[in-house]
Amino acid sequence: MINDSNVAKVRKYATSPFFFRFYLFFNLPMGFLSGMKIKTIDDQKCTLTVPFKWLNKNPFKSTFWAVLGMAGEMNGAALILQYTYKNSPTISTLPIKSEAIFLKKAKGITTFTCNDSEMIKSKVLEAIDSRESVEIITKSTGRNKDEEKICEFTFHWTIKVRS
């Protein structure tokens, strides 16, 4: 069973600039330094941004691919976290594979969107019911201010209810 109040709590804190930055500072320091921000998280999707800035740049005057990857991973991870946070019993989450496609240089703010919330919720419920390991595949697309696709990340996750 997924606790709706825990889902609401994750959504509230994830979209609060202060609390999300506080979380990143202690749990994902590079995310904190990158300036990533979750804009929306709900039953449909998660949207977050990562800026192009001095700390995030590469020698080719664009956002470093690893910064984009970190944002792409956080996009799907936030959706998983909203359904697994403070679950009893706890749920183990592990990214097991990633794939990336880069189409354009990221020269400004990159907005990532992952539309897999409904699928993730059903997979978490499947893991809770079956007590077996379940694979989740999330896709996160990064776009520039002109809505041009910059990159696409696919992450394979495995989740399992701890015994």
XYZ file of N, CA and C in Angstrom:
489
model
N 0.833 -1.180 0.000
C 0.000 0.000 0.000
C 0.880 1.247 0.000
N 0.531 2.193 -0.792
C 1.261 3.458 -0.866
C 0.550 4.467 0.033
N 1.315 5.112 0.891
C 0.764 6.081 1.826
C 0.633 7.436 1.139
N -0.601 7.887 0.918
C -0.845 9.148 0.206
C -0.271 10.362 0.929
N -0.237 10.324 2.258
C 0.326 11.478 2.972
C 1.839 11.568 2.764
N 2.511 10.409 2.632
C 3.951 10.429 2.327
C 4.206 10.939 0.910
N 3.336 10.559 -0.016
C 3.446 11.056 -1.402
C 3.311 12.575 -1.400
N 2.319 13.084 -0.702
C 2.097 14.531 -0.631
C 3.280 15.236 0.018
N 3.862 14.619 1.043
C 5.012 15.207 1.732
C 6.209 15.319 0.786
N 6.487 14.253 0.028
C 7.604 14.282 -0.920
C 7.369 15.377 -1.955
N 6.169 15.465 -2.482
C 5.849 16.482 -3.489
C 6.018 17.894 -2.932
N 5.556 18.097 -1.718
C 5.665 19.423 -1.094
C 7.120 19.826 -0.914
N 7.927 18.926 -0.351
C 9.327 19.266 -0.079
C 10.171 19.308 -1.349
N 9.845 18.463 -2.332
C 10.614 18.451 -3.578
C 10.454 19.746 -4.359
N 9.266 20.348 -4.280
C 9.018 21.578 -5.044
C 9.284 22.842 -4.225
N 9.679 22.681 -2.976
C 10.057 23.828 -2.151
C 11.542 24.106 -2.377
N 11.887 25.270 -2.935
C 13.306 25.545 -3.196
C 14.189 25.363 -1.965
N 13.740 25.827 -0.805
C 14.561 25.723 0.402
C 14.777 24.263 0.803
N 13.686 23.502 0.935
C 13.802 22.127 1.406
C 14.502 21.224 0.395
N 14.253 21.444 -0.898
C 14.928 20.619 -1.898
C 16.429 20.892 -1.895
N 16.823 22.158 -1.790
C 18.255 22.497 -1.730
C 18.886 21.916 -0.457
N 18.156 21.954 0.655
C 18.616 21.381 1.911
C 18.843 19.877 1.739
N 17.876 19.208 1.114
C 17.983 17.764 0.845
C 19.208 17.479 -0.021
N 19.361 18.240 -1.107
C 20.496 18.024 -1.999
C 21.823 18.249 -1.283
N 21.895 19.283 -0.468
C 23.144 19.603 0.229
C 23.644 18.409 1.038
N 22.737 17.723 1.724
C 23.139 16.611 2.583
C 23.136 15.252 1.895
N 22.363 15.087 0.829
C 22.227 13.772 0.200
C 22.807 13.664 -1.202
N 22.893 14.769 -1.911
C 23.431 14.779 -3.276
C 24.160 16.102 -3.491
N 25.335 16.250 -2.855
C 26.034 17.536 -2.895
C 26.298 18.064 -4.306
N 26.589 17.189 -5.254
C 26.818 17.666 -6.622
C 25.530 18.214 -7.234
N 24.402 17.647 -6.871
C 23.119 18.193 -7.311
C 22.899 19.578 -6.743
N 23.284 19.760 -5.482
C 23.202 21.071 -4.844
C 24.067 22.078 -5.599
N 25.323 21.694 -5.878
C 26.245 22.597 -6.570
C 25.802 22.902 -8.003
N 25.124 21.948 -8.634
C 24.704 22.141 -10.029
C 23.574 23.156 -10.167
N 22.795 23.353 -9.106
C 21.666 24.285 -9.179
C 20.388 23.658 -9.693
N 20.312 22.337 -9.671
C 19.107 21.666 -10.153
C 17.919 21.994 -9.265
N 16.714 22.098 -9.872
C 15.483 22.426 -9.149
C 14.330 21.605 -9.707
N 13.534 21.032 -8.815
C 12.312 20.356 -9.252
C 11.218 21.403 -9.360
N 10.627 21.504 -10.532
C 9.549 22.476 -10.766
C 8.184 21.890 -10.449
N 7.922 20.676 -10.929
C 6.648 20.006 -10.665
C 6.878 18.521 -10.457
N 6.036 17.932 -9.635
C 6.006 16.474 -9.462
C 4.577 16.121 -9.080
N 3.981 15.193 -9.834
C 2.585 14.836 -9.584
C 2.306 13.425 -10.081
N 1.019 13.093 -10.249
C 0.612 11.753 -10.693
C 0.986 11.460 -12.138
N 1.388 12.481 -12.884
C 1.699 12.305 -14.297
C 3.191 12.355 -14.591
N 3.867 13.349 -13.996
C 5.246 13.612 -14.419
C 6.041 14.356 -13.354
N 7.338 14.447 -13.636
C 8.242 15.284 -12.857
C 8.987 16.159 -13.854
N 9.079 17.441 -13.530
C 9.806 18.392 -14.362
C 10.854 19.071 -13.492
N 12.081 19.080 -13.967
C 13.137 19.775 -13.234
C 14.038 20.510 -14.195
N 14.784 21.465 -13.656
C 15.700 22.253 -14.479
C 17.107 22.161 -13.928
N 18.058 22.322 -14.833
C 19.461 22.451 -14.453
C 20.040 23.554 -15.334
N 20.735 24.532 -14.726
C 21.241 25.659 -15.503
C 22.599 25.371 -16.150
N 22.896 26.154 -17.155
C 24.253 26.207 -17.689
C 24.946 27.299 -16.893
N 25.993 26.931 -16.182
C 26.758 27.905 -15.415
C 28.214 27.447 -15.357
N 29.050 28.265 -14.818
C 30.488 27.991 -14.817
C 30.812 26.615 -14.248
N 30.204 26.263 -13.136
C 30.496 24.997 -12.473
C 30.029 23.786 -13.287
N 29.012 23.959 -14.125
C 28.432 22.853 -14.887
C 28.987 22.714 -16.297
N 29.876 23.602 -16.693
C 30.270 23.649 -18.104
C 31.388 22.667 -18.442
N 31.501 22.403 -19.730
C 32.601 21.607 -20.265
C 33.465 22.513 -21.147
N 34.570 22.018 -21.689
C 35.423 22.871 -22.524
C 34.788 23.306 -23.848
N 33.643 22.724 -24.192
C 32.976 23.014 -25.459
C 31.856 24.048 -25.298
N 31.852 24.731 -24.164
C 30.910 25.820 -23.878
C 29.449 25.352 -23.844
N 29.255 24.198 -23.219
C 27.902 23.693 -22.994
C 27.891 22.958 -21.659
N 26.708 22.521 -21.224
C 26.593 21.817 -19.955
C 27.237 20.442 -20.079
N 28.062 20.100 -19.105
C 28.767 18.828 -19.054
C 27.756 17.676 -19.062
N 28.050 16.626 -19.820
C 27.107 15.519 -19.965
C 26.750 14.873 -18.632
N 27.691 14.831 -17.696
C 27.417 14.195 -16.407
C 26.406 14.999 -15.588
N 26.417 16.310 -15.730
C 25.429 17.154 -15.052
C 24.042 16.872 -15.636
N 23.980 16.759 -16.954
C 22.709 16.425 -17.602
C 22.231 15.046 -17.154
N 23.165 14.095 -17.046
C 22.812 12.751 -16.600
C 22.292 12.728 -15.172
N 22.924 13.530 -14.319
C 22.490 13.618 -12.929
C 21.061 14.160 -12.857
N 20.769 15.159 -13.661
C 19.412 15.723 -13.688
C 18.424 14.709 -14.268
N 18.836 14.004 -15.317
C 17.967 12.981 -15.902
C 17.660 11.861 -14.921
N 18.658 11.468 -14.137
C 18.436 10.424 -13.130
C 17.518 10.929 -12.020
N 17.754 12.152 -11.546
C 16.930 12.717 -10.474
C 15.467 12.808 -10.895
N 15.246 13.064 -12.178
C 13.893 13.187 -12.705
C 13.075 11.921 -12.436
N 13.618 10.779 -12.794
C 12.933 9.511 -12.539
C 12.994 9.109 -11.081
N 14.120 9.390 -10.421
C 14.289 9.021 -9.015
C 13.264 9.721 -8.132
N 12.968 10.973 -8.434
C 11.971 11.712 -7.646
C 10.600 11.058 -7.766
N 10.276 10.591 -8.972
C 8.985 9.913 -9.165
C 8.940 8.601 -8.384
N 10.048 7.871 -8.371
C 10.102 6.622 -7.601
C 10.020 6.934 -6.114
N 10.788 7.921 -5.668
C 10.839 8.277 -4.252
C 9.467 8.667 -3.703
N 8.663 9.358 -4.502
C 7.361 9.781 -3.981
C 6.487 8.583 -3.598
N 6.695 7.436 -4.239
C 5.885 6.257 -3.944
C 6.563 5.273 -2.979
N 7.852 5.465 -2.707
C 8.564 4.535 -1.824
C 8.988 5.165 -0.498
N 8.897 6.493 -0.379
C 9.341 7.204 0.818
C 8.598 6.734 2.061
N 9.364 6.342 3.064
C 8.843 5.894 4.362
C 7.831 4.756 4.238
N 7.990 3.944 3.199
C 7.127 2.774 3.074
C 7.492 1.794 4.185
N 6.517 1.062 4.661
C 6.787 0.057 5.673
C 6.222 -1.270 5.192
N 7.051 -2.272 4.934
C 8.497 -2.281 5.053
C 9.159 -1.419 3.971
N 10.423 -1.128 4.196
C 11.139 -0.247 3.277
C 11.349 -0.913 1.925
N 11.563 -0.062 0.919
C 11.769 -0.548 -0.441
C 13.160 -0.158 -0.890
N 13.917 -1.148 -1.332
C 15.264 -0.937 -1.862
C 15.156 -0.474 -3.313
N 15.918 0.545 -3.658
C 15.903 1.099 -5.015
C 17.329 1.165 -5.531
N 17.548 0.677 -6.745
C 18.898 0.677 -7.305
C 18.856 0.923 -8.810
N 19.569 1.957 -9.297
C 19.688 2.103 -10.754
C 20.683 1.056 -11.257
N 20.304 0.291 -12.285
C 21.157 -0.807 -12.744
C 21.724 -0.590 -14.153
N 21.152 0.359 -14.884
C 21.624 0.598 -16.250
C 21.165 1.978 -16.684
N 21.983 2.636 -17.496
C 21.560 3.921 -18.067
C 21.992 3.991 -19.522
N 21.211 4.719 -20.282
C 21.496 4.957 -21.696
C 21.253 6.429 -21.966
N 22.020 7.000 -22.878
C 21.859 8.427 -23.172
C 22.009 8.690 -24.657
N 21.268 9.685 -25.122
C 21.386 10.193 -26.493
C 21.513 11.711 -26.373
N 22.519 12.272 -27.035
C 22.730 13.717 -27.022
C 22.517 14.248 -28.432
N 21.662 15.268 -28.571
C 21.281 15.769 -29.882
C 21.761 17.194 -30.155
N 21.852 18.008 -29.113
C 22.267 19.412 -29.252
C 23.089 19.796 -28.033
N 23.824 20.881 -28.160
C 24.541 21.416 -27.015
C 23.560 22.066 -26.049
N 23.793 21.850 -24.762
C 22.978 22.480 -23.721
C 23.683 23.782 -23.337
N 23.151 24.904 -23.807
C 23.805 26.196 -23.598
C 23.053 27.121 -22.653
N 21.962 26.684 -22.133
C 21.170 27.502 -21.213
C 20.523 26.589 -20.192
N 19.395 26.989 -19.683
C 18.665 26.129 -18.750
C 18.099 24.942 -19.527
N 18.344 23.750 -19.014
C 17.788 22.535 -19.608
C 16.657 22.061 -18.709
N 15.489 21.837 -19.303
C 14.319 21.364 -18.569
C 14.110 19.888 -18.891
N 14.118 19.080 -17.853
C 13.914 17.644 -18.000
C 12.490 17.289 -17.605
N 11.892 16.391 -18.381
C 10.557 15.899 -18.072
C 10.562 14.383 -18.145
N 9.982 13.767 -17.120
C 9.770 12.323 -17.096
C 8.276 12.118 -16.886
N 7.633 11.460 -17.838
C 6.175 11.259 -17.813
C 5.770 9.866 -17.337
N 6.581 9.257 -16.487
C 6.372 7.857 -16.122
C 5.736 7.641 -14.755
N 5.127 8.647 -14.170
C 4.612 8.536 -12.807
C 3.587 7.417 -12.642
N 2.625 7.315 -13.535
C 1.592 6.283 -13.419
C 2.185 4.879 -13.496
N 3.100 4.674 -14.446
C 3.744 3.377 -14.603
C 4.553 3.036 -13.352
N 5.280 4.031 -12.809
C 6.094 3.796 -11.620
C 5.206 3.392 -10.440
N 4.099 4.074 -10.269
C 3.187 3.743 -9.172
C 2.705 2.298 -9.291
N 2.357 1.873 -10.500
C 1.878 0.501 -10.666
C 2.998 -0.512 -10.416
N 4.220 -0.181 -10.782
C 5.360 -1.081 -10.544
C 5.687 -1.174 -9.050
N 5.574 -0.056 -8.334
C 5.803 -0.079 -6.885
C 4.738 -0.946 -6.208
N 3.494 -0.787 -6.624
C 2.425 -1.622 -6.068
C 2.656 -3.098 -6.386
N 3.149 -3.382 -7.590
C 3.474 -4.762 -7.975
C 4.564 -5.326 -7.060
N 5.599 -4.527 -6.790
C 6.684 -4.976 -5.914
C 6.181 -5.218 -4.492
N 5.298 -4.343 -4.017
C 4.744 -4.505 -2.672
C 3.908 -5.781 -2.583
N 3.074 -6.020 -3.597
C 2.199 -7.200 -3.593
C 2.969 -8.507 -3.766
N 3.952 -8.503 -4.664
C 4.660 -9.741 -4.999
C 5.852 -10.039 -4.097
N 6.390 -9.001 -3.452
C 7.621 -9.128 -2.649
C 8.803 -9.596 -3.494
N 8.680 -9.440 -4.801
C 9.736 -9.800 -5.738
C 10.386 -8.533 -6.296
N 11.557 -8.695 -6.855
C 12.248 -7.591 -7.514
C 11.488 -7.206 -8.787
N 11.317 -5.906 -8.990
C 10.598 -5.401 -10.160
C 11.484 -4.377 -10.855
N 11.534 -4.459 -12.193
C 12.322 -3.489 -12.960
C 11.422 -2.342 -13.418
N 11.962 -1.136 -13.276
C 11.287 0.078 -13.739
C 12.208 0.744 -14.745
N 11.655 1.132 -15.881
C 12.442 1.844 -16.887
C 11.851 3.243 -17.035
N 12.672 4.251 -16.714
C 12.222 5.643 -16.821
C 12.933 6.325 -17.974
N 12.228 7.227 -18.616
C 12.795 8.013 -19.710
C 12.661 9.485 -19.362
N 13.760 10.197 -19.455
C 13.792 11.615 -19.124
C 14.330 12.378 -20.329
N 13.568 13.366 -20.777
C 13.944 14.145 -21.949
C 14.324 15.558 -21.536
N 15.498 15.996 -21.983
C 15.965 17.349 -21.704
C 15.729 18.253 -22.903
N 15.147 19.418 -22.643
C 14.856 20.376 -23.711
C 15.377 21.755 -23.329
N 15.695 22.557 -24.355
C 16.135 23.930 -24.115
C 14.927 24.861 -24.059
N 15.199 26.170 -23.921
C 14.096 27.150 -23.789
C 13.215 27.207 -25.028
N 13.739 26.787 -26.181
C 12.957 26.764 -27.417
C 12.235 25.429 -27.627
N 12.230 24.588 -26.591
C 11.579 23.276 -26.627
C 12.254 22.292 -27.582
N 13.496 22.569 -27.974
C 14.248 21.635 -28.811
C 14.823 20.541 -27.917
N 14.723 19.297 -28.370
C 15.256 18.185 -27.593
C 16.782 18.243 -27.611
N 17.368 18.253 -26.427
C 18.823 18.291 -26.267
C 19.365 16.887 -26.025
N 18.685 16.156 -25.149
C 19.161 14.829 -24.775
C 18.003 13.989 -24.258
N 18.259 12.690 -24.176
C 17.270 11.770 -23.641
C 18.020 10.704 -22.848
N 17.585 10.491 -21.625
C 18.189 9.486 -20.764
C 17.164 8.422 -20.449
N 17.605 7.175 -20.470
C 16.787 6.050 -20.053
C 17.515 5.385 -18.900
N 16.818 5.223 -17.792
C 17.385 4.563 -16.620
C 16.581 3.316 -16.300
N 17.294 2.237 -16.043
C 16.687 0.980 -15.608
C 16.930 0.881 -14.105
N 15.868 0.722 -13.368
C 15.919 0.630 -11.918
C 15.398 -0.725 -11.494
N 15.856 -1.204 -10.364
C 15.238 -2.365 -9.758
C 14.795 -1.954 -8.357
N 13.587 -2.363 -8.013
C 13.064 -2.090 -6.670
C 12.614 -3.395 -6.057
N 12.746 -3.467 -4.728
C 12.316 -4.664 -4.028
C 11.992 -4.310 -2.587
N 10.911 -4.877 -2.093
C 10.533 -4.695 -0.697
C 11.540 -5.488 0.147
N 12.108 -4.795 1.132
C 13.061 -5.474 2.021
C 12.304 -6.382 2.972
N 12.934 -7.515 3.292
C 12.266 -8.470 4.216
C 12.601 -8.156 5.662
